[in-house]
């Protein structure tokens, strides 16, 4: 989403794209089928700044996480302040729930 950090070359060769919800759900189902779901407490939304996604898309991801990994306590991601700035207070409050 940014790919211009002077201290990180991690995503220089990757083009940012939103992962389809069906792919995310498939990944969550793999965690469940591997028997790891009861042990997962933290989830990191990787490969870019998740806050660039529309709030409804993020809400769908968070609901899937809650459904498949009910013991998760925290979901985190990379985030530029400018991307949070474009979310409304209502969006942020809804995502927090």
MMTF fields as JSON, N, C-alpha, C and O atoms, coordinates in Angstrom:
{
  "mmtfVersion": "1.0.0",
  "mmtfProducer": "UNKNOWN",
  "numBonds": 387,
  "numAtoms": 388,
  "numGroups": 97,
  "numChains": 1,
  "numModels": 1,
  "chainsPerModel": [1],
  "groupsPerChain": [97],
  "chainIdList": ["A"],
  "bondAtomList": [4, 2, 8, 6, 12, 10, 16, 14, 20, 18, 24, 22, 28, 26, 32, 30, 36, 34, 40, 38, 44, 42, 48, 46, 52, 50, 56, 54, 60, 58, 64, 62, 68, 66, 72, 70, 76, 74, 80, 78, 84, 82, 88, 86, 92, 90, 96, 94, 100, 98, 104, 102, 108, 106, 112, 110, 116, 114, 120, 118, 124, 122, 128, 126, 132, 130, 136, 134, 140, 138, 144, 142, 148, 146, 152, 150, 156, 154, 160, 158, 164, 162, 168, 166, 172, 170, 176, 174, 180, 178, 184, 182, 188, 186, 192, 190, 196, 194, 200, 198, 204, 202, 208, 206, 212, 210, 216, 214, 220, 218, 224, 222, 228, 226, 232, 230, 236, 234, 240, 238, 244, 242, 248, 246, 252, 250, 256, 254, 260, 258, 264, 262, 268, 266, 272, 270, 276, 274, 280, 278, 284, 282, 288, 286, 292, 290, 296, 294, 300, 298, 304, 302, 308, 306, 312, 310, 316, 314, 320, 318, 324, 322, 328, 326, 332, 330, 336, 334, 340, 338, 344, 342, 348, 346, 352, 350, 356, 354, 360, 358, 364, 362, 368, 366, 372, 370, 376, 374, 380, 378, 384, 382],
  "bondOrderList": [1, 1, 1, 1, 1, 1, 1, 1, 1, 1, 1, 1, 1, 1, 1, 1, 1, 1, 1, 1, 1, 1, 1, 1, 1, 1, 1, 1, 1, 1, 1, 1, 1, 1, 1, 1, 1, 1, 1, 1, 1, 1, 1, 1, 1, 1, 1, 1, 1, 1, 1, 1, 1, 1, 1, 1, 1, 1, 1, 1, 1, 1, 1, 1, 1, 1, 1, 1, 1, 1, 1, 1, 1, 1, 1, 1, 1, 1, 1, 1, 1, 1, 1, 1, 1, 1, 1, 1, 1, 1, 1, 1, 1, 1, 1, 1],
  "groupList": [{"groupName": "UNK", "atomNameList": ["N", "CA", "C", "O"], "elementList": ["N", "C", "C", "O"], "formalChargeList": [0, 0, 0, 0], "bondAtomList": [1, 0, 2, 1, 3, 2], "bondOrderList": [1, 1, 2], "singleLetterCode": "X", "chemCompType": "L-PEPTIDE LINKING"}],
  "groupTypeList": [0, 0, 0, 0, 0, 0, 0, 0, 0, 0, 0, 0, 0, 0, 0, 0, 0, 0, 0, 0, 0, 0, 0, 0, 0, 0, 0, 0, 0, 0, 0, 0, 0, 0, 0, 0, 0, 0, 0, 0, 0, 0, 0, 0, 0, 0, 0, 0, 0, 0, 0, 0, 0, 0, 0, 0, 0, 0, 0, 0, 0, 0, 0, 0, 0, 0, 0, 0, 0, 0, 0, 0, 0, 0, 0, 0, 0, 0, 0, 0, 0, 0, 0, 0, 0, 0, 0, 0, 0, 0, 0, 0, 0, 0, 0, 0, 0],
  "groupIdList": [1, 2, 3, 4, 5, 6, 7, 8, 9, 10, 11, 12, 13, 14, 15, 16, 17, 18, 19, 20, 21, 22, 23, 24, 25, 26, 27, 28, 29, 30, 31, 32, 33, 34, 35, 36, 37, 38, 39, 40, 41, 42, 43, 44, 45, 46, 47, 48, 49, 50, 51, 52, 53, 54, 55, 56, 57, 58, 59, 60, 61, 62, 63, 64, 65, 66, 67, 68, 69, 70, 71, 72, 73, 74, 75, 76, 77, 78, 79, 80, 81, 82, 83, 84, 85, 86, 87, 88, 89, 90, 91, 92, 93, 94, 95, 96, 97],
  "secStructList": [7, 7, 7, 7, 7, 1, 1, 7, 7, 6, 6, 6, 6, 7, 7, 7, 7, 7, 7, 7, 2, 2, 2, 2, 2, 2, 2, 2, 2, 2, 2, 2, 2, 6, 6, 7, 4, 4, 4, 7, 7, 3, 3, 3, 3, 3, 3, 3, 3, 4, 4, 4, 1, 7, 2, 2, 2, 2, 2, 2, 2, 2, 2, 2, 2, 2, 2, 2, 7, 6, 6, 7, 7, 3, 3, 3, 3, 3, 7, 7, 2, 2, 2, 2, 2, 6, 1, 7, 2, 2, 2, 2, 2, 2, 2, 2, 7],
  "xCoordList": [0.821, 0.0, 0.862, 0.447, 2.038, 2.923, 4.178, 4.454, 4.933, 6.134, 7.201, 7.961, 7.27, 8.287, 9.098, 9.82, 8.987, 9.744, 11.236, 11.641, 12.043, 13.482, 14.155, 15.267, 13.498, 14.107, 13.662, 14.149, 12.771, 12.216, 12.1, 11.557, 12.615, 12.504, 11.565, 11.55, 10.792, 9.981, 8.973, 8.8, 8.327, 7.259, 7.61, 6.717, 8.869, 9.27, 8.9, 8.645, 8.871, 8.583, 7.137, 6.747, 6.344, 4.945, 4.025, 4.247, 3.006, 1.976, 0.834, 0.378, 0.382, -0.682, -1.994, -2.353, -2.692, -4.039, -4.789, -4.192, -6.072, -6.916, -7.158, -7.532, -6.946, -7.166, -8.66, -9.346, -9.183, -10.615, -11.028, -10.273, -12.216, -12.716, -12.744, -12.514, -13.023, -13.065, -11.68, -11.582, -10.618, -9.262, -8.946, -8.322, -9.377, -9.142, -9.878, -9.325, -11.123, -11.885, -11.255, -11.225, -10.752, -10.073, -8.858, -8.617, -8.096, -6.933, -7.35, -6.704, -8.422, -8.917, -9.381, -9.132, -10.044, -10.506, -9.331, -9.433, -8.226, -7.033, -6.481, -6.038, -6.51, -6.047, -6.932, -6.442, -8.244, -9.194, -8.978, -8.913, -8.869, -8.721, -7.393, -7.283, -6.392, -5.107, -5.147, -4.19, -6.268, -6.413, -5.768, -5.636, -5.365, -4.649, -5.559, -5.111, -6.81, -7.714, -7.766, -7.762, -7.814, -7.889, -6.654, -6.702, -5.553, -4.303, -4.023, -3.096, -4.806, -4.559, -5.187, -6.395, -4.35, -4.815, -4.639, -5.35, -3.68, -3.372, -3.342, -2.849, -3.877, -3.878, -3.28, -3.618, -2.388, -1.799, -2.254, -2.029, -2.887, -3.324, -2.119, -1.803, -1.461, -0.168, -0.28, -1.362, 0.883, 1.067, 0.507, -0.027, 0.616, 0.203, -0.6, -0.775, -1.073, -1.822, -3.308, -3.984, -3.804, -5.204, -6.181, -7.318, -5.757, -6.668, -6.944, -7.755, -6.286, -6.642, -7.926, -8.559, -8.303, -9.535, -10.762, -10.707, -11.857, -13.096, -13.537, -13.341, -14.12, -14.546, -15.437, -15.235, -16.409, -17.236, -16.417, -16.718, -15.392, -14.522, -13.74, -13.633, -13.204, -12.494, -13.422, -13.035, -14.638, -15.615, -15.878, -15.985, -15.982, -16.205, -15.039, -15.244, -13.824, -12.644, -12.662, -12.415, -12.954, -12.976, -14.062, -13.858, -15.205, -16.277, -15.861, -16.161, -15.166, -14.69, -13.68, -13.708, -12.793, -11.81, -12.528, -12.187, -13.517, -14.26, -15.008, -15.095, -15.535, -16.267, -15.339, -15.634, -14.233, -13.332, -12.308, -11.846, -11.961, -10.948, -11.502, -11.059, -12.457, -13.168, -12.315, -12.747, -11.124, -10.279, -9.317, -8.519, -9.394, -8.506, -8.811, -9.966, -7.745, -7.863, -7.506, -8.011, -6.616, -6.13, -5.907, -5.387, -6.314, -6.03, -5.259, -5.698, -4.113, -3.297, -2.865, -3.018, -2.32, -1.833, -0.904, -0.821, -0.216, 0.509, -0.529, -1.634, -0.174, -1.137, -0.432, 0.275, -0.633, -0.151, -1.204, -2.399, -0.784, -1.749, -2.694, -3.863, -2.196, -3.063, -4.242, -5.296, -4.075, -5.175, -6.221, -7.402, -5.808, -6.777, -7.57, -8.761, -6.904, -7.528, -8.777, -9.716, -8.764, -9.89, -11.043, -12.057, -10.889, -11.977, -12.765, -12.184, -14.067, -14.905, -14.816, -14.383, -15.22, -15.268, -16.187, -15.899, -17.296, -18.237, -17.583, -17.766, -16.81, -16.105, -15.135, -15.113, -14.346, -13.349, -14.001, -13.518, -15.096, -15.816, -16.378, -16.305, -16.928, -17.481, -16.394, -16.622, -15.225, -14.131, -13.614, -13.15, -13.698, -13.202, -14.052, -13.54, -15.322, -16.233, -15.893, -16.565],
  "yCoordList": [-1.195, 0.0, 1.255, 2.284, 1.19, 2.361, 2.055, 2.725, 1.06, 0.584, 1.645, 1.558, 2.641, 3.677, 3.892, 4.882, 2.978, 3.113, 2.965, 2.059, 3.853, 3.799, 2.701, 2.285, 2.23, 1.248, -0.178, -1.104, -0.388, -1.723, -1.999, -1.197, -3.137, -3.55, -4.742, -5.4, -5.004, -6.212, -6.322, -7.404, -5.255, -5.324, -4.599, -4.3, -4.314, -3.552, -4.243, -3.574, -5.552, -6.277, -6.746, -7.379, -6.443, -6.869, -5.704, -4.579, -5.978, -4.978, -5.232, -6.366, -4.183, -4.331, -4.69, -4.131, -5.633, -5.986, -6.525, -7.076, -6.364, -6.885, -8.369, -8.766, -9.168, -10.614, -10.884, -10.349, -11.701, -12.024, -12.657, -13.431, -12.321, -12.863, -14.385, -15.017, -14.969, -16.443, -17.037, -18.104, -16.373, -16.848, -16.756, -17.651, -15.679, -15.495, -16.578, -17.174, -16.824, -17.86, -19.237, -20.045, -19.506, -20.788, -20.945, -22.029, -19.868, -19.918, -20.168, -20.935, -19.524, -19.745, -21.191, -21.799, -21.727, -23.125, -24.094, -25.133, -23.771, -24.623, -24.649, -25.69, -23.501, -23.437, -24.32, -25.059, -24.236, -25.044, -26.527, -27.33, -26.893, -28.32, -28.888, -30.098, -28.052, -28.505, -28.677, -29.164, -28.273, -28.418, -27.303, -27.408, -26.235, -25.149, -24.06, -23.238, -24.04, -22.952, -22.689, -21.522, -23.705, -23.433, -22.728, -22.161, -22.76, -22.185, -20.786, -20.118, -20.344, -19.039, -17.941, -17.933, -17.019, -15.884, -14.55, -13.585, -14.504, -13.265, -13.529, -14.563, -12.582, -12.671, -11.379, -10.286, -11.517, -10.36, -10.353, -11.323, -9.278, -9.133, -8.643, -7.453, -9.564, -9.285, -8.817, -8.732, -8.521, -8.164, -6.802, -6.633, -5.852, -4.486, -3.845, -4.422, -2.678, -1.88, -2.212, -1.768, -2.988, -3.426, -2.253, -2.363, -1.153, -0.008, 0.693, 1.617, 0.272, 0.805, 0.168, 0.681, -0.954, -1.641, -0.884, -0.24, -0.952, -0.344, -1.002, -2.2, -0.215, -0.714, -1.958, -2.894, -2.014, -3.227, -4.49, -5.58, -4.325, -5.457, -5.914, -7.112, -4.966, -5.292, -5.957, -6.915, -5.45, -6.055, -7.506, -8.368, -7.775, -9.161, -10.055, -11.185, -9.553, -10.324, -10.596, -11.72, -9.567, -9.731, -10.701, -11.47, -10.669, -11.619, -13.054, -13.975, -13.238, -14.581, -15.075, -16.238, -14.184, -14.558, -14.981, -15.996, -14.202, -14.518, -15.849, -16.607, -16.122, -17.369, -18.582, -19.568, -18.507, -19.656, -19.768, -20.862, -18.629, -18.611, -17.856, -16.745, -18.445, -17.729, -17.307, -16.47, -17.863, -17.506, -16.348, -15.973, -15.795, -14.674, -13.474, -13.085, -12.899, -11.717, -10.431, -9.354, -10.565, -9.356, -9.618, -10.661, -8.646, -8.654, -7.371, -6.283, -7.503, -6.326, -6.325, -7.317, -5.184, -5.059, -3.858, -3.046, -3.766, -2.538, -1.455, -1.745, -0.216, 0.859, 2.21, 2.583, 2.922, 4.296, 5.215, 5.018, 6.201, 7.124, 7.769, 8.006, 8.046, 8.69, 7.798, 8.306, 6.471, 5.581, 5.496, 5.296, 5.644, 5.697, 6.99, 7.027, 8.037, 9.353, 9.318, 10.091, 8.417, 8.344, 7.465, 7.332, 6.873, 6.085, 6.983, 7.786, 6.845, 7.631, 7.053, 5.916, 7.83, 7.346, 6.133, 5.168, 6.189, 5.056, 3.8, 2.707, 3.962, 2.813, 2.207, 0.992, 3.045, 2.565, 1.906, 0.89, 2.489, 1.907, 0.537, -0.41, 0.443, -0.819, -1.888, -3.051, -1.503, -2.45, -2.929, -4.061, -2.082, -2.438, -3.528, -4.313, -3.582, -4.544, -5.949, -6.864],
  "zCoordList": [0.0, 0.0, 0.0, -0.533, 0.58, 0.618, -0.184, -1.179, 0.232, -0.449, -0.672, -1.636, 0.196, 0.048, 1.319, 1.432, 2.274, 3.516, 3.218, 2.491, 3.778, 3.539, 4.36, 4.036, 5.413, 6.3, 6.013, 6.662, 5.08, 4.852, 3.357, 2.598, 2.964, 1.557, 1.395, 0.355, 2.425, 2.468, 1.319, 0.759, 0.971, -0.034, -1.327, -2.12, -1.557, -2.736, -4.049, -5.051, -4.047, -5.285, -5.37, -6.352, -4.354, -4.345, -4.672, -4.225, -5.445, -5.707, -4.723, -4.572, -4.062, -3.075, -3.763, -4.8, -3.156, -3.601, -2.395, -1.469, -2.417, -1.363, -1.62, -2.724, -0.607, -0.74, -0.685, 0.187, -1.593, -1.565, -0.229, 0.36, 0.232, 1.497, 1.491, 2.523, 0.345, 0.273, 0.543, 1.148, 0.109, 0.385, 1.875, 2.444, 2.489, 3.929, 4.712, 5.637, 4.332, 5.036, 4.839, 5.768, 3.634, 3.395, 4.312, 4.844, 4.494, 5.375, 6.823, 7.537, 7.249, 8.612, 8.799, 9.841, 7.804, 7.876, 7.957, 8.611, 7.306, 7.386, 8.809, 9.292, 9.472, 10.863, 11.733, 12.587, 11.505, 12.278, 11.996, 12.927, 10.738, 10.397, 10.879, 11.08, 11.069, 11.599, 13.118, 13.72, 13.734, 15.179, 15.983, 17.202, 15.304, 15.981, 16.544, 17.344, 16.144, 16.533, 18.037, 18.43, 18.899, 20.34, 20.898, 21.99, 20.155, 20.638, 20.092, 20.549, 19.131, 18.498, 19.346, 19.579, 19.801, 20.616, 19.901, 20.183, 18.968, 18.26, 16.762, 16.311, 15.998, 14.542, 14.0, 14.455, 13.025, 12.37, 10.919, 10.195, 10.49, 9.102, 8.303, 8.303, 7.632, 7.007, 5.557, 4.975, 5.014, 3.602, 3.232, 2.135, 4.106, 3.769, 4.881, 5.954, 4.62, 5.583, 5.473, 4.545, 6.418, 6.378, 6.464, 6.005, 7.036, 7.175, 5.848, 5.799, 4.781, 3.463, 2.948, 2.025, 3.551, 3.133, 3.626, 4.674, 2.893, 3.376, 4.694, 4.897, 5.562, 6.875, 6.775, 7.549, 5.863, 5.78, 5.442, 5.926, 4.614, 4.253, 5.493, 5.757, 6.239, 7.476, 8.484, 9.153, 8.591, 9.511, 9.134, 10.007, 7.849, 7.405, 7.812, 8.255, 7.662, 8.054, 9.554, 9.991, 10.337, 11.794, 12.242, 13.181, 11.582, 11.917, 11.602, 12.361, 10.473, 10.132, 11.16, 11.562, 11.582, 12.601, 13.876, 14.482, 14.275, 15.505, 15.383, 16.349, 14.22, 13.991, 14.041, 14.716, 13.334, 13.208, 14.343, 14.667, 14.939, 15.999, 17.204, 17.495, 17.9, 18.96, 20.156, 20.949, 20.3, 21.444, 21.157, 22.016, 19.97, 19.619, 20.509, 20.687, 21.06, 21.925, 21.188, 21.507, 20.187, 19.526, 18.038, 17.644, 17.225, 15.792, 15.517, 15.89, 14.866, 14.581, 13.119, 12.406, 12.69, 11.318, 11.233, 12.154, 10.116, 9.833, 9.567, 9.109, 9.854, 9.611, 9.574, 10.51, 8.498, 8.419, 9.033, 8.809, 9.795, 10.407, 9.393, 9.695, 8.213, 7.21, 6.818, 6.437, 6.907, 6.555, 7.653, 7.367, 8.901, 9.999, 9.899, 10.207, 9.472, 9.357, 8.458, 8.649, 7.486, 6.548, 7.034, 6.348, 8.205, 8.79, 9.739, 10.468, 9.728, 10.641, 12.049, 12.237, 13.014, 14.401, 14.477, 15.186, 13.742, 13.721, 13.167, 13.704, 12.075, 11.492, 12.5, 12.696, 13.13, 14.084, 15.298, 15.798, 15.762, 16.888, 16.513, 17.297, 15.331, 14.86, 14.721, 15.054, 14.234, 14.074, 15.436, 15.568, 16.415, 17.748, 18.403, 19.202, 18.078, 18.731, 18.425, 18.9]
}
